CSV table of C-alpha atoms and ligand atoms in Angstrom, one decimal:
chain,number,residue,atom,x,y,z
A,29,MET,CA,-21.7,-34.8,44.5
A,30,GLU,CA,-25.4,-34.2,44.5
A,31,PRO,CA,-27.1,-34.4,41.1
A,32,GLU,CA,-28.0,-30.6,41.1
A,33,ARG,CA,-24.4,-29.5,41.9
A,34,LYS,CA,-23.1,-32.0,39.5
A,35,LEU,CA,-25.3,-30.6,36.8
A,36,ILE,CA,-24.3,-27.0,37.6
A,37,HIS,CA,-20.6,-28.0,37.6
A,38,ALA,CA,-20.9,-29.8,34.3
A,39,PHE,CA,-22.9,-26.9,32.8
A,40,GLY,CA,-20.2,-24.4,34.0
A,41,ALA,CA,-17.4,-26.5,32.5
A,42,LEU,CA,-19.4,-26.8,29.2
A,43,ALA,CA,-19.9,-23.0,29.1
A,44,GLU,CA,-16.3,-22.4,29.8
A,45,LEU,CA,-15.3,-24.9,27.1
A,46,GLY,CA,-17.6,-23.1,24.6
A,47,GLN,CA,-15.9,-19.8,25.4
A,48,GLU,CA,-12.4,-21.4,25.1
A,49,VAL,CA,-13.2,-22.6,21.6
A,50,ILE,CA,-14.3,-19.1,20.6
A,51,ASN,CA,-11.3,-17.4,22.2
A,52,LYS,CA,-8.3,-16.6,20.0
A,53,ASN,CA,-5.9,-18.7,22.1
A,54,SER,CA,-3.5,-21.0,20.3
A,55,PHE,CA,-5.0,-24.3,19.2
A,56,GLN,CA,-2.7,-26.3,21.5
A,57,GLU,CA,-3.8,-24.1,24.4
A,58,THR,CA,-7.4,-24.7,23.6
A,59,ILE,CA,-7.0,-28.4,23.5
A,60,ARG,CA,-5.0,-28.5,26.7
A,61,THR,CA,-7.7,-26.4,28.5
A,62,SER,CA,-10.4,-28.7,27.0
A,63,LEU,CA,-8.8,-31.8,28.5
A,64,HIS,CA,-8.5,-30.0,31.8
A,65,LEU,CA,-12.2,-29.0,31.8
A,66,ILE,CA,-13.5,-32.4,30.7
A,67,SER,CA,-11.4,-34.2,33.4
A,68,GLY,CA,-12.8,-31.9,36.0
A,69,ALA,CA,-16.4,-32.3,34.8
A,70,VAL,CA,-16.4,-36.1,35.0
A,71,GLY,CA,-13.8,-36.5,37.7
A,72,ILE,CA,-10.9,-38.3,36.1
A,73,MET,CA,-7.1,-38.3,36.5
A,74,ARG,CA,-6.0,-39.7,33.2
A,75,GLY,CA,-7.0,-38.9,29.6
A,76,GLY,CA,-6.1,-37.5,26.3
A,77,ILE,CA,-7.3,-35.7,23.2
A,78,ALA,CA,-6.2,-36.7,19.7
A,79,ARG,CA,-6.6,-35.1,16.3
A,80,TYR,CA,-7.4,-37.4,13.3
A,81,SER,CA,-5.5,-37.1,10.0
A,82,LYS,CA,-7.8,-38.5,7.4
A,83,PHE,CA,-4.9,-38.7,4.9
A,84,ALA,CA,-2.5,-40.6,7.2
A,85,HIS,CA,-5.4,-42.5,8.8
A,86,GLU,CA,-3.9,-41.8,12.2
A,87,LEU,CA,-4.8,-40.3,15.5
A,88,ASN,CA,-2.2,-37.9,16.8
A,89,MET,CA,-2.3,-37.0,20.5
A,90,LEU,CA,-2.6,-33.3,21.1
A,91,ALA,CA,-2.9,-33.3,24.9
A,92,VAL,CA,-2.4,-36.1,27.4
A,93,ARG,CA,-2.8,-36.2,31.1
A,94,ALA,CA,-1.0,-38.8,33.3
A,95,LEU,CA,-0.7,-41.4,30.5
A,96,GLY,CA,3.0,-42.0,31.0
A,97,ASP,CA,5.9,-41.6,28.6
A,98,ASP,CA,5.4,-44.8,26.7
A,99,PHE,CA,1.8,-44.2,25.7
A,100,PRO,CA,1.7,-44.1,21.9
A,101,LEU,CA,1.4,-40.6,20.5
A,102,THR,CA,0.2,-41.9,17.1
A,103,MET,CA,-2.3,-44.6,16.6
A,104,ASN,CA,-3.7,-45.9,13.3
A,105,LEU,CA,-7.3,-46.6,12.4
A,106,THR,CA,-8.3,-49.2,9.8
A,107,ALA,CA,-11.0,-48.7,7.3
A,108,GLU,CA,-13.2,-50.9,9.4
A,109,ASP,CA,-12.6,-48.7,12.5
A,110,GLU,CA,-13.4,-45.6,10.5
A,111,ARG,CA,-16.6,-47.1,9.1
A,112,GLN,CA,-17.8,-48.1,12.6
A,113,PHE,CA,-17.0,-44.8,14.2
A,114,LEU,CA,-18.8,-42.9,11.4
A,115,THR,CA,-21.8,-45.1,11.6
A,116,ALA,CA,-22.1,-44.7,15.4
A,117,GLY,CA,-21.4,-40.9,15.3
A,118,MET,CA,-20.2,-39.2,18.5
A,119,THR,CA,-21.0,-42.1,20.8
A,120,PRO,CA,-18.8,-43.0,23.8
A,121,ILE,CA,-17.4,-46.5,23.5
A,122,GLU,CA,-16.5,-48.6,26.5
A,123,VAL,CA,-13.0,-49.9,25.8
A,124,SER,CA,-13.7,-53.2,27.5
A,125,GLN,CA,-16.8,-53.8,25.2
A,126,ALA,CA,-15.1,-52.9,21.9
A,127,GLN,CA,-12.7,-55.7,21.3
A,128,VAL,CA,-14.3,-56.6,18.0
A,129,LEU,CA,-12.8,-53.5,16.4
A,130,PRO,CA,-9.2,-53.7,15.1
A,131,PHE,CA,-8.3,-50.5,16.8
A,132,PHE,CA,-9.0,-51.8,20.2
A,133,GLN,CA,-7.3,-55.1,19.5
A,134,VAL,CA,-4.1,-53.4,18.3
A,135,TYR,CA,-3.9,-50.9,21.1
A,136,ASN,CA,-5.5,-53.0,23.9
A,137,SER,CA,-2.4,-53.2,26.1
A,138,SER,CA,-1.8,-49.4,25.9
A,139,LEU,CA,-5.4,-48.6,26.7
A,140,GLU,CA,-6.0,-51.2,29.3
A,141,GLY,CA,-2.6,-50.6,30.8
A,142,ARG,CA,-3.5,-47.0,31.5
A,143,ARG,CA,-7.0,-48.0,32.6
A,144,LEU,CA,-8.6,-46.0,29.9
A,145,GLU,CA,-12.2,-46.9,30.0
A,146,LEU,CA,-14.0,-44.6,27.6
A,147,PHE,CA,-13.1,-43.7,24.0
A,148,VAL,CA,-15.2,-41.0,22.2
A,149,PRO,CA,-14.7,-40.6,18.4
A,150,LEU,CA,-15.1,-36.9,17.6
A,151,VAL,CA,-17.4,-36.8,14.5
A,152,VAL,CA,-18.2,-33.5,12.9
A,153,ARG,CA,-20.2,-33.2,9.7
A,154,ASP,CA,-19.8,-36.9,9.0
A,155,GLU,CA,-16.0,-36.7,9.4
A,156,ILE,CA,-13.8,-38.1,12.1
A,157,VAL,CA,-11.7,-35.2,13.4
A,158,GLY,CA,-10.3,-36.7,16.5
A,159,ALA,CA,-11.0,-38.7,19.7
A,160,ILE,CA,-11.1,-38.4,23.4
A,161,PHE,CA,-9.6,-41.0,25.7
A,162,LEU,CA,-10.9,-41.1,29.3
A,163,GLY,CA,-9.4,-43.0,32.2
A,164,GLU,CA,-11.3,-44.5,35.1
A,165,LYS,CA,-13.3,-42.1,37.3
A,166,ALA,CA,-11.6,-41.0,40.6
A,167,THR,CA,-14.6,-42.4,42.5
A,168,GLY,CA,-14.0,-45.8,40.9
A,169,GLU,CA,-17.6,-45.9,39.7
A,170,PRO,CA,-18.4,-46.8,36.1
A,171,TYR,CA,-19.4,-44.0,33.7
A,172,SER,CA,-23.1,-43.2,34.0
A,173,SER,CA,-25.2,-42.3,31.0
A,174,TYR,CA,-25.3,-38.8,32.5
A,175,ASP,CA,-21.4,-38.7,32.4
A,176,LYS,CA,-21.5,-39.9,28.9
A,177,ASP,CA,-23.9,-37.1,27.9
A,178,VAL,CA,-21.6,-34.5,29.5
A,179,VAL,CA,-18.6,-36.0,27.7
A,180,CYS,CA,-20.5,-36.0,24.4
A,181,ALA,CA,-21.6,-32.4,24.8
A,182,MET,CA,-18.0,-31.3,25.6
A,183,GLY,CA,-16.8,-33.5,22.7
A,184,GLN,CA,-19.0,-31.5,20.3
A,185,HIS,CA,-17.1,-28.3,21.3
A,186,ILE,CA,-13.7,-30.0,21.0
A,187,GLY,CA,-14.6,-31.5,17.6
A,188,VAL,CA,-15.7,-28.1,16.3
A,189,ALA,CA,-12.4,-26.6,17.5
A,190,ILE,CA,-10.4,-29.3,15.7
A,191,SER,CA,-12.5,-29.1,12.6
A,192,GLN,CA,-12.1,-25.3,12.5
A,193,ARG,CA,-8.4,-25.7,12.8
A,194,ASN,CA,-8.4,-28.2,10.0
A,195,LEU,CA,-10.4,-25.7,7.9
A,196,MET,CA,-7.9,-22.9,8.6
A,197,ALA,CA,-5.0,-25.2,7.7
A,198,GLU,CA,-6.7,-26.1,4.5
A,199,ILE,CA,-7.3,-22.4,3.7
A,200,GLU,CA,-3.7,-21.5,4.4
A,201,ARG,CA,-2.5,-24.4,2.3
A,202,ARG,CA,-4.7,-23.2,-0.6
A,203,ALA,CA,-3.7,-19.6,-0.1
A,204,ASP,CA,-0.1,-20.8,-0.3
A,205,GLU,CA,-0.8,-22.7,-3.4
A,206,ASN,CA,-2.5,-19.7,-5.0
A,207,ARG,CA,0.4,-17.4,-4.0
A,208,HIS,CA,2.8,-19.9,-5.6
A,209,LEU,CA,0.7,-20.1,-8.8
A,210,PHE,CA,0.4,-16.3,-8.9
A,211,GLU,CA,4.2,-15.9,-8.5
A,212,GLU,CA,4.7,-18.4,-11.2
A,213,MET,CA,2.3,-16.6,-13.5
A,214,ARG,CA,3.9,-13.3,-12.7
A,215,SER,CA,7.4,-14.5,-13.5
A,216,THR,CA,6.1,-16.2,-16.7
A,217,TYR,CA,4.5,-12.9,-17.7
A,218,HIS,CA,7.8,-11.0,-16.9
A,219,ASP,CA,9.9,-13.5,-18.9
A,220,THR,CA,7.5,-13.4,-21.8
A,221,VAL,CA,7.7,-9.6,-21.9
A,222,ARG,CA,11.5,-9.7,-21.6
A,223,ALA,CA,11.7,-12.2,-24.5
A,224,PHE,CA,9.4,-10.0,-26.5
A,225,ALA,CA,11.5,-6.9,-25.8
A,226,ALA,CA,14.6,-8.9,-27.0
A,227,ALA,CA,12.7,-9.8,-30.1
A,228,ILE,CA,11.9,-6.2,-30.8
A,229,ASP,CA,15.5,-5.2,-30.3
A,230,CYS,CA,16.7,-7.9,-32.7
A,231,LYS,CA,15.2,-6.0,-35.6
A,232,ASP,CA,17.3,-3.0,-34.8
A,233,LYS,CA,20.9,-3.9,-35.0
A,234,TYR,CA,22.2,-0.4,-34.0
A,235,THR,CA,20.2,-0.1,-30.9
A,236,GLU,CA,20.8,-3.5,-29.4
A,237,GLY,CA,19.2,-3.9,-26.1
A,238,HIS,CA,17.3,-0.6,-26.4
A,239,SER,CA,13.8,-1.9,-25.3
A,240,VAL,CA,15.3,-3.8,-22.4
A,241,ARG,CA,17.2,-0.7,-21.2
A,242,VAL,CA,14.1,1.6,-21.6
A,243,GLY,CA,12.2,-1.0,-19.5
A,244,LYS,CA,14.9,-0.7,-16.8
A,245,PHE,CA,15.1,3.1,-16.9
A,246,SER,CA,11.3,3.3,-16.7
A,247,GLU,CA,11.4,1.0,-13.7
A,248,ILE,CA,14.0,3.3,-12.0
A,249,ILE,CA,11.8,6.3,-12.6
A,250,ALA,CA,8.7,4.6,-11.2
A,251,ALA,CA,10.7,3.4,-8.1
A,252,GLU,CA,12.1,6.9,-7.6
A,253,LEU,CA,8.5,8.2,-7.6
A,254,GLY,CA,7.8,5.9,-4.8
A,255,TRP,CA,5.5,3.6,-6.7
A,256,GLY,CA,4.8,0.1,-5.2
A,257,PRO,CA,6.4,-3.1,-6.6
A,258,GLU,CA,3.5,-3.9,-8.9
A,259,GLU,CA,3.2,-0.5,-10.5
A,260,THR,CA,6.9,-0.3,-10.8
A,261,GLU,CA,6.9,-3.6,-12.6
A,262,GLY,CA,4.1,-2.2,-14.8
A,263,ALA,CA,6.3,0.7,-15.7
A,264,ALA,CA,9.1,-1.7,-16.7
A,265,VAL,CA,6.7,-3.7,-18.9
A,266,ALA,CA,5.6,-0.5,-20.6
A,267,GLY,CA,9.2,0.3,-21.3
A,268,TYR,CA,10.0,-3.2,-22.6
A,269,LEU,CA,7.1,-3.1,-25.1
A,270,HIS,CA,7.0,0.6,-26.1
A,271,ASP,CA,8.5,0.0,-29.5
A,272,VAL,CA,6.6,-3.2,-30.3
A,273,GLY,CA,5.1,-1.4,-33.3
A,274,LYS,CA,8.5,-1.3,-35.0
A,275,LEU,CA,8.1,-5.0,-35.7
A,276,THR,CA,5.9,-3.9,-38.7
A,277,VAL,CA,8.3,-1.2,-39.9
A,278,GLU,CA,10.7,-2.2,-42.7
A,279,ARG,CA,14.0,-3.3,-41.5
A,280,LYS,CA,15.9,-1.1,-43.8
A,281,ILE,CA,14.2,2.0,-42.5
A,282,ILE,CA,15.0,1.1,-38.9
A,283,ASN,CA,18.6,0.2,-39.7
A,284,ALA,CA,19.3,3.1,-42.0
A,285,PRO,CA,22.8,4.2,-41.4
A,286,TYR,CA,21.8,7.8,-42.3
A,287,ARG,CA,19.1,10.3,-41.3
A,288,ILE,CA,16.0,8.9,-42.9
A,289,ASN,CA,13.9,11.0,-45.4
A,290,ALA,CA,10.4,12.4,-44.9
A,291,LYS,CA,8.7,9.4,-46.4
A,292,GLU,CA,10.7,6.9,-44.4
A,293,SER,CA,10.2,9.0,-41.3
A,294,SER,CA,6.4,9.0,-41.7
A,295,GLU,CA,6.5,5.2,-42.0
A,296,LEU,CA,8.6,5.0,-38.8
A,297,ASN,CA,6.3,7.4,-37.0
A,298,LYS,CA,3.4,5.0,-37.3
A,299,HIS,CA,5.1,2.6,-34.8
A,300,PRO,CA,3.4,4.1,-31.7
A,301,SER,CA,-0.1,3.6,-33.1
A,302,VAL,CA,0.7,0.2,-34.5
A,303,GLY,CA,2.2,-0.7,-31.1
A,304,TYR,CA,-1.1,0.3,-29.5
A,305,GLU,CA,-3.1,-1.8,-31.9
A,306,ILE,CA,-0.9,-4.8,-31.1
A,307,LEU,CA,-1.0,-4.4,-27.3
A,308,GLN,CA,-4.6,-3.2,-26.9
A,309,PRO,CA,-6.3,-6.7,-27.1
A,310,ILE,CA,-4.0,-8.1,-24.4
A,311,HIS,CA,-4.9,-7.6,-20.7
A,312,HIS,CA,-1.9,-6.1,-18.9
A,313,PRO,CA,-2.0,-6.0,-15.1
A,314,TYR,CA,-0.6,-3.0,-13.2
A,315,THR,CA,-0.5,-0.3,-15.9
A,316,ASP,CA,-1.8,0.8,-19.3
A,317,VAL,CA,0.9,-0.6,-21.5
A,318,PRO,CA,-0.9,0.1,-24.8
A,319,LEU,CA,-1.3,3.8,-24.0
A,320,ALA,CA,2.4,4.0,-23.1
A,321,ALA,CA,3.3,2.6,-26.5
A,322,LYS,CA,0.9,4.9,-28.3
A,323,TYR,CA,2.0,8.1,-26.6
A,324,HIS,CA,5.7,7.6,-25.9
A,325,HIS,CA,6.7,10.2,-28.5
A,326,GLU,CA,4.4,12.9,-27.3
A,327,ARG,CA,5.9,16.0,-25.7
A,328,LEU,CA,4.5,18.4,-23.0
A,329,ASP,CA,4.7,21.3,-25.5
A,330,GLY,CA,2.4,19.5,-27.9
A,331,ARG,CA,5.1,19.1,-30.6
A,332,GLY,CA,5.3,15.3,-30.3
A,333,TYR,CA,3.4,12.6,-32.3
A,334,PRO,CA,1.1,10.9,-33.2
A,335,ASP,CA,-1.6,13.2,-31.7
A,336,GLY,CA,0.4,16.3,-30.6
A,337,LEU,CA,-1.1,16.1,-27.1
A,338,TYR,CA,-0.3,18.7,-24.5
A,339,ASP,CA,1.1,18.0,-21.0
A,340,ARG,CA,-2.0,16.8,-19.0
A,341,GLU,CA,-3.5,15.0,-22.0
A,342,ILE,CA,-0.5,12.7,-22.1
A,343,PRO,CA,-0.9,9.5,-20.0
A,344,TYR,CA,1.6,9.6,-17.1
A,345,ILE,CA,3.1,6.2,-18.0
A,346,ALA,CA,3.8,7.5,-21.5
A,347,LYS,CA,5.7,10.4,-20.0
A,348,ILE,CA,7.9,8.0,-18.0
A,349,VAL,CA,8.6,5.9,-21.0
A,350,ASN,CA,9.4,9.0,-23.1
A,351,LEU,CA,12.0,10.1,-20.6
A,352,ALA,CA,13.5,6.6,-20.4
A,353,ASP,CA,13.5,6.3,-24.2
A,354,SER,CA,15.1,9.7,-24.8
A,355,PHE,CA,17.7,9.1,-22.1
A,356,ASP,CA,18.7,5.8,-23.7
A,357,ALA,CA,18.9,7.3,-27.2
A,358,MET,CA,21.3,10.0,-25.9
A,359,THR,CA,23.5,7.6,-23.9
A,360,THR,CA,24.0,4.9,-26.6
A,361,ASP,CA,25.8,5.1,-30.0
A,362,ARG,CA,23.5,5.5,-33.0
A,363,PRO,CA,24.5,4.9,-36.6
A,364,TYR,CA,24.6,8.6,-37.3
A,365,LYS,CA,25.4,9.9,-33.8
A,366,ALA,CA,27.9,8.9,-31.1
A,367,ARG,CA,26.9,8.5,-27.5
A,368,ARG,CA,26.9,11.8,-25.7
A,369,PRO,CA,28.9,12.5,-22.5
A,370,ALA,CA,27.0,12.4,-19.2
A,371,HIS,CA,27.3,16.2,-18.6
A,372,ALA,CA,25.8,17.0,-22.0
A,373,VAL,CA,23.0,14.5,-21.5
A,374,ILE,CA,22.1,16.1,-18.1
A,375,GLU,CA,22.1,19.5,-19.7
A,376,ASP,CA,19.9,18.3,-22.5
A,377,LEU,CA,17.4,16.8,-20.0
A,378,HIS,CA,17.4,20.0,-18.0
A,379,ARG,CA,16.9,22.2,-21.2
A,380,ASN,CA,14.0,20.1,-22.3
A,381,THR,CA,12.3,19.8,-19.0
A,382,GLY,CA,9.0,21.6,-19.2
A,383,LYS,CA,9.1,21.3,-23.0
A,384,GLN,CA,9.4,17.6,-23.6
A,385,PHE,CA,9.8,16.1,-20.1
A,386,SER,CA,7.8,16.5,-17.0
A,387,PRO,CA,9.8,18.3,-14.3
A,388,GLU,CA,8.9,15.8,-11.5
A,389,LEU,CA,10.1,12.9,-13.7
A,390,THR,CA,13.4,14.5,-14.6
A,391,THR,CA,13.9,15.3,-10.9
A,392,ALA,CA,13.1,11.8,-9.8
A,393,PHE,CA,15.4,10.2,-12.4
A,394,LEU,CA,18.3,12.5,-11.7
A,395,SER,CA,17.8,12.2,-8.0
A,396,GLY,CA,18.1,8.4,-8.4
A,397,MET,CA,21.3,8.9,-10.3
A,398,LEU,CA,22.7,11.2,-7.7
A,399,ARG,CA,21.8,8.8,-4.8
A,400,GLU,CA,23.7,6.1,-6.6
A,401,LEU,CA,26.7,8.3,-7.0
A,402,LYS,CA,26.6,9.3,-3.4
A,403,GLY,CA,26.5,5.6,-2.4
A,404,GLU,CA,23.1,6.0,-0.8
A,405,ASP,CA,21.7,3.5,-3.3
A,406,ARG,CA,23.9,0.4,-3.6
A,407,THR,CA,21.9,-1.4,-6.3
A,408,LYS,CA,24.2,0.0,-9.1
A,409,ARG,CA,21.3,0.3,-11.4
A,410,PHE,CA,22.8,3.1,-13.5
A,411,ARG,CA,26.3,1.7,-13.4
A,412,ARG,CA,25.1,-1.5,-14.8
A,413,LEU,CA,23.1,0.1,-17.6
A,414,LEU,CA,25.6,2.9,-18.6
A,415,GLY,CA,29.0,1.4,-17.6
A,416,ARG,CA,31.3,2.3,-14.8
A,417,GLU,CA,33.4,4.7,-16.7
A,418,TYR,CA,30.4,6.7,-17.9
A,419,MET,CA,29.1,7.2,-14.3
A,420,GLU,CA,32.6,8.2,-13.1
A,421,ALA,CA,32.7,11.3,-15.3
A,422,GLU,CA,34.4,14.1,-13.4
A,423,GLY,CA,32.1,16.3,-11.4
A,424,LEU,CA,29.0,14.4,-12.3
A,425,ALA,CA,27.6,14.5,-8.8
A,426,ASP,CA,28.0,18.2,-8.6
A,427,LYS,CA,26.5,18.6,-12.0
A,428,LEU,CA,23.4,16.6,-10.8
A,429,ARG,CA,23.1,18.6,-7.6
A,430,TYR,CA,23.3,21.9,-9.5
A,431,THR,CA,20.8,20.7,-12.1
A,432,LEU,CA,18.3,19.4,-9.5
A,433,ASN,CA,18.6,22.6,-7.6
A,434,GLU,CA,18.0,24.7,-10.8
A,435,MET,CA,14.9,22.6,-11.6
A,436,ALA,CA,13.4,22.9,-8.1
A,437,PRO,CA,14.5,26.4,-7.0
A,438,THR,CA,12.6,26.3,-3.7
A,439,THR,CA,14.9,23.8,-2.0
A,440,PRO,CA,16.7,25.0,1.2
A,441,MET,CA,19.9,25.0,-0.8
A,442,THR,CA,18.7,28.0,-2.9
A,443,TYR,CA,17.8,29.9,0.3
A,444,VAL,CA,21.2,29.2,1.7
A,445,ALA,CA,22.8,30.5,-1.4
A,446,ALA,CA,20.5,33.6,-1.5
A,447,ALA,CA,20.9,34.3,2.2
A,448,ALA,CA,24.7,33.9,2.0
A,449,SER,CA,24.9,36.4,-0.8
A,450,LEU,CA,23.0,38.9,1.4
A,451,GLY,CA,25.4,38.2,4.3
A,452,ASP,CA,22.5,37.3,6.6
A,453,GLN,CA,24.0,34.8,8.9
A,454,THR,CA,20.9,34.5,11.2
A,455,THR,CA,18.8,33.3,8.3
A,456,ILE,CA,21.4,30.7,7.4
A,457,LEU,CA,21.4,29.2,10.9
A,458,GLN,CA,17.7,28.9,11.0
A,459,LEU,CA,17.5,26.9,7.8
A,460,PRO,CA,16.9,23.1,7.9
A,461,ILE,CA,20.1,21.2,7.2
A,462,ASN,CA,19.6,18.2,4.9
B,26,FE2,FE1,9.6,4.7,-30.2
């Protein structure tokens, strides 16, 4: 080939290689194409490209061309080899001239046997990232300094591609590590909160497991509202910790087997504010846990405590915990009051929706219960918390359907009922069926 044409050819291959490295092809693909381009540029039949693992101190072949099946795919470098390669930088080494180095002594038969003439360590930012092995030229001529320049220029690109890949692998590894750490922290946080909830419940022998159940009911409400996993977990935590302030209330008031008097009641009623003080200095991810504790006894109609807030003034999370808390109080035995049957509890929730409870929250909660009864939700969340028998109360699903319809009187079901009572068949047929 004439020098000009050779130059143009090499330049074209180099440009193509640069493009290949930028392209979003798979790494393996990039290396295979690189070997192809470099072989074409210098005119060789045999060669290979290896990646260097600095931890294992070994070269691993990524792409080979006509090297045969028994060519070693992994080759070790000694500290001496590494030192020499790093000192020389990206300089092509004639295999026949390099017998002083341990690498060439150890792998001499493999290299010479395949008539590999040139070895180019790929050095990027003072690190060995790989190597190129080149066989004898098709013309039989020795490598000229021009060939070596071309090989080095192309080696730069390949080295960068490998180095980039190493960097990506390192980032992925660290991201994995971080994800793992984060998961660990998250589960530690969750376990700590659960342990704390159990500690709160210990003080109150009559309402064993109350905080844990309020946590779970709050979680159900959040999930039914379509909240994401983190916010839902936040709602659970708010439920677990809502009564933390009770830790400072005298045990005999909490455990009183009678209705407590006014003085005792005012003592007990301090627990939301105390809970807020306890939780406020701690950073809670996902939701405002301290505010949930402070306002979980507020009501939409302003008749709650401690501040007598009205509807929109009450933090949303506190409304959720309030519903979960009230529901658990009604569905568990208390010292002065037995657990109420499911129908009565639903009626109570219905009656107090708009007064104490937010309609959308009651709707979400009861819808969740109905979905479980209909078998659409197989997690058995309610069954586990309330017991199988309780959930099998006769006509419970109908009761829930009726109540939900009453609370949201614009659902198609109401239209169907209204239209049917007017005897208007056409209207009924036009209604969406769901
Ligand atoms: Fe409370």
